[in-house]
Coordinates of C-alpha atoms and ligand atoms in Angstrom, one line a residue:
M1 CA -5.4 -10.1 -8.9
R2 CA -6.6 -8.9 -5.7
R3 CA -10.0 -9.5 -4.0
I4 CA -11.4 -6.0 -3.2
L5 CA -14.4 -4.7 -1.4
V6 CA -15.4 -1.1 -1.9
T7 CA -18.4 0.4 0.0
G8 CA -20.2 3.4 -1.0
S9 CA -19.4 2.4 -4.8
S10 CA -22.4 3.9 -6.6
R11 CA -20.9 7.3 -7.1
G12 CA -18.0 9.6 -6.3
L13 CA -14.7 8.1 -5.1
G14 CA -16.0 4.8 -4.8
L15 CA -17.2 4.5 -8.5
E16 CA -13.8 5.7 -9.5
F17 CA -12.1 3.2 -7.2
V18 CA -14.3 0.2 -8.9
K19 CA -13.3 1.5 -12.4
Q20 CA -9.6 1.9 -11.9
L21 CA -9.3 -1.2 -9.8
L22 CA -11.0 -3.2 -12.3
E23 CA -8.9 -1.9 -15.2
K24 CA -5.9 -3.3 -13.2
G25 CA -7.4 -6.6 -13.3
N26 CA -8.4 -7.2 -9.8
Q27 CA -11.8 -8.7 -8.7
I28 CA -14.0 -6.2 -7.3
I29 CA -17.1 -6.3 -4.9
A30 CA -19.0 -3.2 -5.1
C31 CA -21.3 -2.6 -2.3
N32 CA -23.7 0.2 -2.0
R33 CA -27.6 0.7 -2.0
N34 CA -29.7 -0.5 -4.9
P35 CA -26.8 -1.3 -6.9
L36 CA -29.0 -2.3 -9.9
K37 CA -30.3 1.6 -10.0
Y38 CA -26.7 2.8 -11.2
T39 CA -26.0 2.8 -14.8
D40 CA -22.3 3.2 -14.5
L41 CA -22.2 0.1 -12.4
L42 CA -24.5 -2.0 -14.7
E43 CA -22.2 -0.8 -17.6
L44 CA -19.0 -1.9 -15.6
K45 CA -20.8 -5.3 -15.0
N46 CA -21.4 -5.9 -18.7
K47 CA -18.0 -5.1 -19.3
F48 CA -16.1 -6.9 -16.5
E49 CA -18.4 -9.7 -15.8
D50 CA -17.4 -12.2 -13.3
K51 CA -14.7 -9.7 -12.1
L52 CA -17.5 -7.5 -10.8
I53 CA -19.8 -8.5 -8.2
L54 CA -22.5 -6.2 -7.1
I55 CA -23.8 -6.3 -3.7
D56 CA -26.8 -4.3 -1.9
L57 CA -25.3 -2.9 1.2
D58 CA -26.5 0.0 3.4
V59 CA -23.7 0.4 5.8
S60 CA -25.7 2.1 8.6
S61 CA -27.8 -1.3 9.0
K62 CA -26.3 -4.1 10.9
D63 CA -28.8 -6.5 9.2
S64 CA -27.6 -5.4 5.9
I65 CA -23.9 -5.9 6.6
D66 CA -24.7 -9.4 7.9
N67 CA -26.5 -10.2 4.7
A68 CA -24.0 -8.6 2.5
F69 CA -21.5 -10.8 4.4
T70 CA -23.4 -14.1 3.8
M71 CA -23.7 -13.1 0.1
I72 CA -20.1 -12.2 -0.4
S73 CA -18.7 -15.5 1.5
K74 CA -20.5 -17.5 -1.3
E75 CA -18.5 -15.8 -4.0
V76 CA -15.1 -15.4 -2.6
D77 CA -13.0 -17.2 0.3
G78 CA -11.0 -14.3 1.3
L79 CA -10.5 -10.6 0.9
D80 CA -7.3 -8.9 0.2
I81 CA -8.4 -5.2 0.6
L82 CA -11.5 -3.9 2.2
I83 CA -12.1 -0.1 1.6
N84 CA -14.5 1.6 3.9
N85 CA -15.4 4.3 1.5
A86 CA -19.0 5.1 2.1
G87 CA -19.5 8.6 3.9
I88 CA -21.9 11.3 4.3
R89 CA -21.3 15.1 4.9
F90 CA -24.6 15.7 6.4
G91 CA -27.1 13.0 8.1
G92 CA -30.4 14.4 6.7
E93 CA -30.4 18.1 7.8
K94 CA -28.3 20.1 5.5
Y95 CA -25.8 22.9 6.8
C96 CA -26.3 22.2 10.5
D97 CA -22.7 21.7 11.5
E98 CA -22.0 24.8 12.9
L99 CA -21.9 26.1 16.5
G100 CA -25.5 27.3 17.4
K101 CA -27.2 24.9 14.4
L102 CA -26.4 21.8 15.4
H103 CA -28.8 18.8 15.0
K104 CA -28.7 15.9 17.3
E105 CA -30.1 13.3 14.8
D106 CA -27.9 14.5 11.7
F107 CA -24.7 14.4 14.1
C108 CA -25.8 10.5 15.1
N109 CA -26.5 9.4 11.5
I110 CA -22.9 10.7 10.5
F111 CA -21.5 8.8 13.1
S112 CA -23.4 6.0 12.1
V113 CA -22.2 5.8 8.3
N114 CA -18.8 7.5 8.8
T115 CA -17.5 5.9 12.0
V116 CA -19.3 2.9 13.3
A117 CA -19.9 1.4 10.0
P118 CA -16.3 0.8 9.1
V119 CA -15.5 -0.8 12.4
L120 CA -18.5 -3.0 12.1
M121 CA -17.6 -4.0 8.6
V122 CA -14.2 -5.2 9.5
E123 CA -15.6 -6.8 12.6
K124 CA -18.0 -8.8 10.4
F125 CA -15.5 -9.5 7.4
L126 CA -12.7 -10.1 9.7
P127 CA -12.8 -14.1 8.6
L128 CA -12.7 -13.3 5.1
I129 CA -9.7 -10.4 5.6
K130 CA -7.8 -13.0 7.6
N131 CA -7.9 -15.3 4.7
G132 CA -6.6 -12.7 2.2
R133 CA -3.3 -12.5 0.9
N134 CA -1.2 -9.6 2.6
P135 CA -4.6 -8.1 3.6
I136 CA -5.2 -4.5 3.9
I137 CA -7.9 -2.5 5.5
V138 CA -8.3 1.3 4.1
N139 CA -10.4 3.8 5.6
I140 CA -11.4 6.8 3.8
S141 CA -10.7 9.6 6.1
S142 CA -10.0 13.3 5.9
T143 CA -8.0 16.0 6.8
S144 CA -11.0 17.4 8.6
G145 CA -10.4 14.5 11.1
S146 CA -6.8 15.6 11.8
I147 CA -7.0 17.2 15.4
G148 CA -3.3 18.2 14.7
R149 CA -4.0 20.2 12.0
R150 CA -7.3 22.0 13.2
S151 CA -7.1 25.7 13.3
R152 CA -9.6 27.1 11.1
K153 CA -13.1 28.3 12.4
G154 CA -16.4 27.3 10.5
G155 CA -18.0 24.2 12.4
G156 CA -17.8 20.7 10.9
Y157 CA -18.4 19.7 14.2
S158 CA -19.9 16.2 13.3
Y159 CA -18.1 15.5 9.9
S160 CA -14.6 16.4 11.3
A161 CA -15.4 14.4 14.8
S162 CA -16.5 11.5 12.8
K163 CA -13.2 11.1 10.9
A164 CA -11.4 12.0 13.9
A165 CA -13.3 9.0 15.7
L166 CA -12.6 7.1 12.6
N167 CA -8.8 7.7 12.7
M168 CA -8.9 6.3 16.5
I169 CA -10.5 3.1 15.0
T170 CA -7.7 2.7 12.3
K171 CA -5.2 2.9 15.1
A172 CA -7.0 0.5 17.4
L173 CA -7.3 -2.1 14.8
S174 CA -3.6 -1.8 13.6
V175 CA -2.8 -2.6 17.2
D176 CA -5.5 -5.5 17.5
L177 CA -4.7 -6.9 14.1
E178 CA -0.9 -6.6 14.1
E179 CA -0.5 -10.4 15.0
D180 CA -2.5 -11.3 12.1
T181 CA -0.5 -9.1 9.8
I182 CA -3.3 -7.2 8.6
T183 CA -2.3 -3.5 7.4
V184 CA -5.0 -0.9 8.7
I185 CA -4.5 2.7 7.2
S186 CA -6.5 6.1 7.2
I187 CA -6.1 7.9 3.9
H188 CA -7.4 11.5 2.9
P189 CA -8.5 11.3 -0.9
G190 CA -7.7 15.3 -1.1
W191 CA -10.5 17.8 -1.9
V192 CA -12.3 16.2 -4.7
K193 CA -15.1 17.2 -6.8
T194 CA -17.9 14.7 -6.3
S195 CA -21.6 14.9 -5.1
M196 CA -20.6 15.4 -1.7
E197 CA -21.6 19.0 -0.2
Y198 CA -18.7 21.6 -0.4
T199 CA -16.7 19.9 -3.1
E200 CA -18.4 22.0 -6.2
N201 CA -14.7 24.1 -6.3
A202 CA -12.5 21.2 -5.5
P203 CA -9.4 21.1 -7.5
L204 CA -9.1 17.5 -7.9
T205 CA -10.9 15.0 -10.3
T206 CA -12.0 11.6 -8.9
Y207 CA -9.5 10.1 -11.4
E208 CA -6.6 11.8 -10.0
S209 CA -7.5 11.3 -6.5
I210 CA -7.9 7.3 -7.1
K211 CA -4.8 7.1 -9.1
G212 CA -2.9 8.7 -6.3
M213 CA -4.8 6.3 -3.6
K214 CA -4.3 3.4 -5.7
R215 CA -0.3 4.0 -5.7
V216 CA -0.2 4.5 -2.1
I217 CA -2.3 1.3 -1.4
E218 CA 0.0 -0.6 -3.9
G219 CA 3.2 0.6 -1.8
L220 CA 1.8 -0.1 1.4
S221 CA 3.6 -2.7 3.8
V222 CA 2.9 -3.9 7.3
K223 CA 5.0 -1.2 8.8
D224 CA 2.7 1.5 7.4
S225 CA -0.2 -0.1 9.6
G226 CA -1.7 2.4 12.0
K227 CA -0.5 5.6 10.0
F228 CA -2.6 8.5 8.3
F229 CA -1.8 9.1 4.6
D230 CA -2.9 11.7 2.0
W231 CA -3.6 10.7 -1.5
E232 CA 0.0 11.6 -2.6
G233 CA 1.4 9.2 0.2
N234 CA 2.4 11.9 2.8
E235 CA 1.7 11.0 6.1
L236 CA -0.6 13.3 8.1
P237 CA -0.6 14.2 11.8
W238 CA -3.6 12.8 13.6
Ligands
NAP301 N1 -15.0 14.4 -1.7 C1 -13.9 15.0 -0.9 O1 -13.4 16.2 -1.5 C2 -13.7 14.1 0.2 C3 -12.6 14.8 1.1 C4 -12.5 13.9 2.2 C5 -13.0 12.9 2.3 N2 -13.9 12.4 1.4 C6 -14.5 11.0 1.8 O2 -14.5 10.3 0.6 C7 -15.7 9.1 0.8 C8 -16.3 9.4 -0.4 O3 -16.9 10.6 -0.7 P1 -17.4 11.1 -2.1 O4 -16.6 12.6 -2.0 O5 -17.0 10.3 -3.2 O6 -18.8 11.6 -1.7 P2 -20.3 11.0 -2.7 O7 -20.1 11.2 -4.0 O8 -21.2 11.7 -1.9 O9 -20.3 9.5 -2.4 C9 -20.5 8.9 -1.2 C10 -21.0 7.5 -1.4 O10 -21.4 6.8 -0.1 C11 -22.5 6.1 -0.1 N3 -23.3 6.1 1.1 C12 -23.7 6.9 1.8 N4 -24.4 6.6 2.7 C13 -24.4 5.1 2.7 C14 -25.0 4.0 3.5 N5 -25.5 4.3 4.4 N6 -24.7 2.7 3.0 C15 -24.0 2.7 1.8 N7 -23.4 3.5 1.0 C16 -23.6 4.8 1.4 C17 -23.2 6.8 -1.2 O11 -24.2 5.9 -1.7 P3 -25.6 6.5 -2.2 O12 -25.6 6.6 -3.7 O13 -26.7 5.0 -1.9 O14 -26.0 7.2 -1.3 C18 -22.1 7.1 -2.3 O15 -21.6 6.1 -3.1 C19 -16.3 9.7 2.1 O16 -15.9 8.8 3.2 C20 -16.1 11.0 2.1 O17 -15.9 11.7 3.9 C21 -14.4 13.1 0.5

């Protein structure tokens, strides 16, 4: 049994992570805004009881991260896996991510959730992560954030840049936490049908993506720290 914290667990990939990891017998700390509002999560809570802890967390708020840490520290004395999954495609203004349409506040909101929050989560939860068994930090990134792969036209400035910056955070954390033998990776879930914008025609289901990412995470060792994978375990260029 591993103790696993998942952010953005109300729907999409986060919810499926929670489901599949619970079914494997793990203890899950599912964090999202207003968890009691989501029937899927409440049904899982009824089924898995103590194995599922629901925590209210808005990752864009430092106070909320601090409060979540206080609550979680009362429940567990270590974290084996932190999955920084919460993410947004737009920060309020829809379809404003192309040259000529950029929107400053939206840009900053995306960075706040996709880039700043994951590193603040690691900073805050580090005492628990250091107490984990073979601890792993998983940052859910995207091929949109791969500078090496960038060739297509069509904007995506804020989202792509937020994930490219997240990838740098993965690399920096992997170096800083090497002595603590904490494995840190970025992973691309594939193009998956969820409630995120531009995924209506995506070929993958959340079930398939999470099944693949779970296999990749289970197979990780410290030598993989600082790498960028896809959901099938292929290494991606930064
Ligand atoms: N789907 C894809 O094809 C795809 C591809 C590449 C990467 N990704 C990445 O995969 C991750 C999950 O995306 P998804 O496709 O599952 O999207 P989704 O269905 O839109 O779910 C996003 C999740 O993030 C949460 N979230 C957003 N802002 C938050 C905040 N401030 N605090 C806490 N939680 C917050 C949402 O919670 P609320 O219900 O509270 O809004 C929701 O649970 C993201 O990092 C995304 O960038 C997805």
